[in-house]
Coordinates of C-alpha atoms and ligand atoms in Angstrom, one line a residue:
X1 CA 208.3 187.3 73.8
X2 CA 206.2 190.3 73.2
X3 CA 206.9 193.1 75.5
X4 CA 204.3 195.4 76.6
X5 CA 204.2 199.1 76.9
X6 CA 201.2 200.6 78.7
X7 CA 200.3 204.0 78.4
X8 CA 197.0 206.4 78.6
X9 CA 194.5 206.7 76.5
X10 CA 194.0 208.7 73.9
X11 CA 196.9 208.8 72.1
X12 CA 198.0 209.8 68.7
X13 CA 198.3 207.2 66.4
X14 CA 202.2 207.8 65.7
X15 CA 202.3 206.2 69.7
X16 CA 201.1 202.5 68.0
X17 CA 202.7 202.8 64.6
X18 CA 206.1 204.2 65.5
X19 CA 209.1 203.0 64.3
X20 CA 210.6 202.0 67.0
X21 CA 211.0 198.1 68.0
X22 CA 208.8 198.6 71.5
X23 CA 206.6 196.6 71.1
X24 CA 207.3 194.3 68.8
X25 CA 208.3 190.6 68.6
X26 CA 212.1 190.2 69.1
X27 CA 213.6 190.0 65.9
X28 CA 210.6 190.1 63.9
X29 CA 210.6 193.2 61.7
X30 CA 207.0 193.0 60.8
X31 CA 204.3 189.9 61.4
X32 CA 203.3 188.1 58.2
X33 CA 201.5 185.3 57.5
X34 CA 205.1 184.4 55.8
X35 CA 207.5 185.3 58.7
X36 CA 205.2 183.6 61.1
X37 CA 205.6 180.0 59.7
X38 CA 208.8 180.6 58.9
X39 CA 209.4 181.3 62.8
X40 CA 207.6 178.2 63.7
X41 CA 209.7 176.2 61.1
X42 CA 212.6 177.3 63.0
X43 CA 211.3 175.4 66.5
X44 CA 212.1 172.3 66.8
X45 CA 211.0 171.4 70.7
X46 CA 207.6 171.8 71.7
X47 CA 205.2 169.6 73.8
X48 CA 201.9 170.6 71.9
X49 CA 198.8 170.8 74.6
X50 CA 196.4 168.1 75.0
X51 CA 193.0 170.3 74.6
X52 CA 190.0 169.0 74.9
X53 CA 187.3 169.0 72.5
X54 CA 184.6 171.7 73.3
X55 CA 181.4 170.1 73.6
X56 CA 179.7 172.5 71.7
X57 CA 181.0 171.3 68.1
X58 CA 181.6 167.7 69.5
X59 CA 178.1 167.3 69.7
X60 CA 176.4 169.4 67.0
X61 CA 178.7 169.8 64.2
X62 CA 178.1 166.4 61.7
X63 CA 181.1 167.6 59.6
X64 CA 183.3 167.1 62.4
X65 CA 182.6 164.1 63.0
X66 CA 181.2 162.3 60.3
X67 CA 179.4 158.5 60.6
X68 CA 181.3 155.5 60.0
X69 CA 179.2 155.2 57.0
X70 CA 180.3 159.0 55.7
X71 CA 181.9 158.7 52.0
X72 CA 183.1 162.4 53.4
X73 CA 185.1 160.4 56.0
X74 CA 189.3 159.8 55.0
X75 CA 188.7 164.0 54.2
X76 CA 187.7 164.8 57.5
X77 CA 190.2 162.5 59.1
X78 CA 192.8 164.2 57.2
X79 CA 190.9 167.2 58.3
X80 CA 191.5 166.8 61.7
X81 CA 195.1 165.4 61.3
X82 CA 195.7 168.8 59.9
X83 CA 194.4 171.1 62.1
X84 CA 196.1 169.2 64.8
X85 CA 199.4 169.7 63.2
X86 CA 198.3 173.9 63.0
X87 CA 197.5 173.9 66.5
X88 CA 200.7 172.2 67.7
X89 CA 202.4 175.0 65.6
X90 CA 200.1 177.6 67.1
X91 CA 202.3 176.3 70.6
X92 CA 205.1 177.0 69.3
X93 CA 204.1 180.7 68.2
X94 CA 203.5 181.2 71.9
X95 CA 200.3 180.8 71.9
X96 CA 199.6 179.5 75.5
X97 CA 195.7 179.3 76.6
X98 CA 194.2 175.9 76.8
X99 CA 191.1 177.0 76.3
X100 CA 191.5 179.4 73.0
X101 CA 194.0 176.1 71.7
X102 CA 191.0 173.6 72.2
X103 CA 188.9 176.0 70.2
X104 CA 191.4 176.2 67.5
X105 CA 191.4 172.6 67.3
X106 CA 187.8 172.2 67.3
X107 CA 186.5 174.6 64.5
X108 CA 186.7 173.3 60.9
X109 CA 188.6 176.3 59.5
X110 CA 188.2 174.1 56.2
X111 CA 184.6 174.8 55.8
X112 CA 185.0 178.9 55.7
X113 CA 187.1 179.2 53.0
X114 CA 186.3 178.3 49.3
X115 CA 186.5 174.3 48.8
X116 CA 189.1 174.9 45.6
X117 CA 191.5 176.2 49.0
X118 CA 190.6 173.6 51.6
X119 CA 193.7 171.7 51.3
X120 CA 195.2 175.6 52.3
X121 CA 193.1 175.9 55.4
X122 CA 195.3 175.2 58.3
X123 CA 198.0 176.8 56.6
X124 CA 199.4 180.1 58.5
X125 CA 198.7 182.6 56.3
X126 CA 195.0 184.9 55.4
X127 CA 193.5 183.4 52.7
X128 CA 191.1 185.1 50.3
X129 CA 187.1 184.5 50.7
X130 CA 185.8 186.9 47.9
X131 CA 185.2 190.9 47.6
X132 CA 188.6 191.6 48.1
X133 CA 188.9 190.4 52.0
X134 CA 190.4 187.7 53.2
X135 CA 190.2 185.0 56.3
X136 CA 193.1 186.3 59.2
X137 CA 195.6 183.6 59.6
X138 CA 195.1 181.3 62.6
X139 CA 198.6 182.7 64.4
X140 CA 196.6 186.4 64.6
X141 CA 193.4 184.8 65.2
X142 CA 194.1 182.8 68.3
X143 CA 196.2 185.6 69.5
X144 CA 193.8 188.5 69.6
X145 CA 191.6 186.1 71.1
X146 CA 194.2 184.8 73.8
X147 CA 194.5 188.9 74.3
X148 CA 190.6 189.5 74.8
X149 CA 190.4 186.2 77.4
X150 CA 193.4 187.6 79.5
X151 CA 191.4 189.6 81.3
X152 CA 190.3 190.6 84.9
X153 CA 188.0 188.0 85.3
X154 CA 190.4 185.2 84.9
X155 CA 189.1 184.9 81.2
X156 CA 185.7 184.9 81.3
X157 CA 183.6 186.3 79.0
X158 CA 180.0 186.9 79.2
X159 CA 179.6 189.0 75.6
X160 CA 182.0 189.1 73.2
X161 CA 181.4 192.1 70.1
X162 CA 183.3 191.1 66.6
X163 CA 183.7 193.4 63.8
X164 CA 183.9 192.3 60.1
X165 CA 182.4 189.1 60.6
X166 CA 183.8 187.7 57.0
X167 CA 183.6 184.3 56.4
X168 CA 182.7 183.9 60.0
X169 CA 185.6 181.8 61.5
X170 CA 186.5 183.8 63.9
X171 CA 183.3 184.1 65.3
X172 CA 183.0 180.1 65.4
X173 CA 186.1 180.6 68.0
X174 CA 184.6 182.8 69.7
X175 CA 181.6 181.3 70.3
X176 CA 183.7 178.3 72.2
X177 CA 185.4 180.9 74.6
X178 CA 182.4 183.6 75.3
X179 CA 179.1 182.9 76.2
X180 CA 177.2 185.3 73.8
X181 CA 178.8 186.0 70.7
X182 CA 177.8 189.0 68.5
X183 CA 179.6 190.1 65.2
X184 CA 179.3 192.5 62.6
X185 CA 180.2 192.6 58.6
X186 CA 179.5 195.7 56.5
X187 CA 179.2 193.7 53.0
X188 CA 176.5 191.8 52.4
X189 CA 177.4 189.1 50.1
X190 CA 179.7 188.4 53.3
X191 CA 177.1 188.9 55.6
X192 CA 175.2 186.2 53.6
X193 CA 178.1 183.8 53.2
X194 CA 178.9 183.5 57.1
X195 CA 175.4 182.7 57.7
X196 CA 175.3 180.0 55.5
X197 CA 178.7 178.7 56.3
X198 CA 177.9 178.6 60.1
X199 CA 174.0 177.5 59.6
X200 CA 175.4 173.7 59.5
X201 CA 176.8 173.9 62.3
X202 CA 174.2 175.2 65.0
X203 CA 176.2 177.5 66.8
X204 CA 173.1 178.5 69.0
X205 CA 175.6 181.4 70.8
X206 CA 176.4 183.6 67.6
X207 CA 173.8 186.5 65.9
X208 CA 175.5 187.9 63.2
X209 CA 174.4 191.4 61.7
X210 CA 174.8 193.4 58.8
X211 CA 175.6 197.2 59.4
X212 CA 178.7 199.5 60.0
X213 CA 181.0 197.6 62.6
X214 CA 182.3 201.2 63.4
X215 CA 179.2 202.1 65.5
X216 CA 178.9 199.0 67.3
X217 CA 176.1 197.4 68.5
X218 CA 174.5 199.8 71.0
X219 CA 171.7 198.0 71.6
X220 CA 173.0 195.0 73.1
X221 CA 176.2 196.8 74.7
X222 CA 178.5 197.1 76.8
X223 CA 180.4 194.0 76.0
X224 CA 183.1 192.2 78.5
X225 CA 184.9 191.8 75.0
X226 CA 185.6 193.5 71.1
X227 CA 187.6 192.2 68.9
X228 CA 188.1 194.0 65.4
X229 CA 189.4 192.0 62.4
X230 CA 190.2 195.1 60.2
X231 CA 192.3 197.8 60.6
X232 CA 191.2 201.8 61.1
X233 CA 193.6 204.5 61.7
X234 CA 192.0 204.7 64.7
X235 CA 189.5 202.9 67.0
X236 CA 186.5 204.3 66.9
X237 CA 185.1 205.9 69.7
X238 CA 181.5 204.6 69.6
X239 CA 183.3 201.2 70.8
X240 CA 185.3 202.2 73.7
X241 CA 182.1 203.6 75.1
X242 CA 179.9 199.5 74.7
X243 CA 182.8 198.4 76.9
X244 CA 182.3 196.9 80.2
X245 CA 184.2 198.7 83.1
X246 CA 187.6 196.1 83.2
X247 CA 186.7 195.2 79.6
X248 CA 189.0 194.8 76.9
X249 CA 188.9 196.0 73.4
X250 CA 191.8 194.3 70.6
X251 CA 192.2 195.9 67.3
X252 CA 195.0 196.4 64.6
X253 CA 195.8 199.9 64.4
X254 CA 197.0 201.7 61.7
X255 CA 197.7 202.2 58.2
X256 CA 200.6 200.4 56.1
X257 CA 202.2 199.7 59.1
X258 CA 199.9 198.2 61.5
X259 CA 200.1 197.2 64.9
X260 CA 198.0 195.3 67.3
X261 CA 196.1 198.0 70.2
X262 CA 195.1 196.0 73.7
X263 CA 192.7 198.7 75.1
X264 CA 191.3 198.1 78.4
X265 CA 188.6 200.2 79.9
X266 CA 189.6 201.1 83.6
X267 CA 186.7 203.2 84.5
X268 CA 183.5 205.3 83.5
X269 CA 185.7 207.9 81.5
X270 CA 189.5 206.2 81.4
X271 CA 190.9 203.7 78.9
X272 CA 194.5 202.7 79.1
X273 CA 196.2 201.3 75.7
X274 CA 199.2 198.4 75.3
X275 CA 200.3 198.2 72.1
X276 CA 201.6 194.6 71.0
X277 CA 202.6 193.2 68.2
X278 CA 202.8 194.3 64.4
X279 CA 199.9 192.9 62.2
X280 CA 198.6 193.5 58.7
X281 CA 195.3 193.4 58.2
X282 CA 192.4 194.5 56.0
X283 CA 191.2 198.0 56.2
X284 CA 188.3 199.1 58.5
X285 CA 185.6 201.0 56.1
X286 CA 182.7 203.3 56.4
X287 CA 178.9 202.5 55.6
X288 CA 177.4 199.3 54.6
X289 CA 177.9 197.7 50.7
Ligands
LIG301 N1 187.0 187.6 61.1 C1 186.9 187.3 59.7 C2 188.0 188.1 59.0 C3 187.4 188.9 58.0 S1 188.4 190.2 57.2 C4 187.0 185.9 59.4 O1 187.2 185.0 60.3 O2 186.9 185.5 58.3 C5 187.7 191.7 57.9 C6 186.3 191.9 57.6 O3 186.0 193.2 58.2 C7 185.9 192.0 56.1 O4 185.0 191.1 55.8 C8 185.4 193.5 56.0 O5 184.4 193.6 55.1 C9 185.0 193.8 57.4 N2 184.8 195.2 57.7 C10 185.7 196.2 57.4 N3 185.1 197.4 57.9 C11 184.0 197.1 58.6 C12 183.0 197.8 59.3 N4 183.1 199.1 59.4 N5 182.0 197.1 59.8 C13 181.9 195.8 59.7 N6 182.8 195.0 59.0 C14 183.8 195.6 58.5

């Protein structure tokens, strides 16, 4: 559904924002949590994917999968029943890799957000998770990620860079379709939060730090993949240069109007730019709080 238009890099913002409908979903004036379920309200046929557990959180995520004995138990059965029924619609978006579906399927989006909005988890929309930012939806989440894997390598990816870490879901996904897994968050009550959030689950693949996403992480660049889950006006240059030759770089764009930027990195000094889809996320910021 989305069509693609490729072009060099640089290029003035006005090139992802414009007002044009290149670009965009069919039909879809702009992407909202709101518009998206109401698109996948309006399928009715879909054969949702079989996907297969990953074995990372099979094994080593007790929340998951709780003993007989658990009093936790008919939650995290409805749990799971749940976030079945969110990746079946996640089909139906378009969202087509196995592998990013199986990791939407196995990461207990329930246990990121505040537990007065767990019964809101699998819902498709951002929810908040404190200091004014919010979780991304699972549509934008499993998209952007689907992006990232569609790669030259067939999707693999050896090191994955996230910025604006937040709760920390994302990364959790991640960590199931990249080998090493490093994000960033600027605040550090967030900071704090995904740590403790993830702790329980001994994710041995993910080092989160606390710092200004907008340099990067020079000292363990380049990265096959970065992934930015806020939006600047533009994308900052520091992270083109810790890609990978052949690596890609995913990030809304933008200000009011956002859009999502595929940026691939086609050689020591070239870059080439798709844009995709509208988006709306939080704003990228300066500096560490
Ligand atoms: N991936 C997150 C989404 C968090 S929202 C999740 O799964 O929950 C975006 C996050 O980006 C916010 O937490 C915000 O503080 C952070 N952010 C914004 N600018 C940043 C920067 N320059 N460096 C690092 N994080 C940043």
């Amino acid at each position: 559904m989305t069509s693609k238009k490729t072009r060099q890099f640089p290029l003035p913002l006005s090139s992802v924002v414009d007002s044009s409908s290149k670009g965009r979903r069919a039909g879809i004036d702009r992407l909202t949590p709101q518009t998206a379920s109401r698109n996948a309200a309006q399928h009715h046929q879909h054969n949702p994917p079989k996907p297969t557990l990953p074995s990372a959180l099979r094994t080593r995520a007790p929340a998951v999968v709780p003993s007989a004995t658990s009093v936790a138990r008919p939650a995290m059965l409805v749990s799971n029943a749940v976030r079945r029924a969110m990746v079946d619609r996640l089909v139906v978006q378009g969202i087509r890799d196995e592998k990013v579906l199986a990791a939407m399927d196995a990461a207990p989006r329930h246990l990121f957000v505040d537990p007065a909005l767990a019964s809101q988890a699998y819902i498709d929309a951002s929810l908040p998770i404190g200091y004014h930012q919010t979780i991304s939806q699972p549509y934008i989440v499993a998209r952007m990620i689907e992006i990232l894997r569609d790669n030259r390598q067939g999707g693999k990816l050896d090191k994955v860079l996230e910025i604006g870490t937040g709760c920390g879901y994302q990364a959790l996904v991640l960590s199931m379709v990249a080998k090493e897994v490093y994000s960033i968050e600027r605040i550090k009550g967030l900071h704090e939060l995904a740590k403790n959030r993830l702790r329980p689950l001994l994710v041995p693949n993910i080092r989160l730090h606390y710092g200004d996403g907008m340099l990067g992480l020079p000292q363990a660049a380049p990265f096959d993949g970065i992934i930015l889950a806020a939006a600047g006006m533009e994308v900052p240059d520091a992270l083109l240069k810790q890609l990978v030759v052949g690596g890609r770089l995913i990030a809304p764009v933008g200000g009011e109007r956002q859009a999502l930027a595929l940026i691939e990195r086609t050689g020591p000094s070239s870059w080439s730019r798709t844009v995709m889809e509208d988006c709306h996320f939080v704003p990228l910021r300066k500096g560490v709080v």
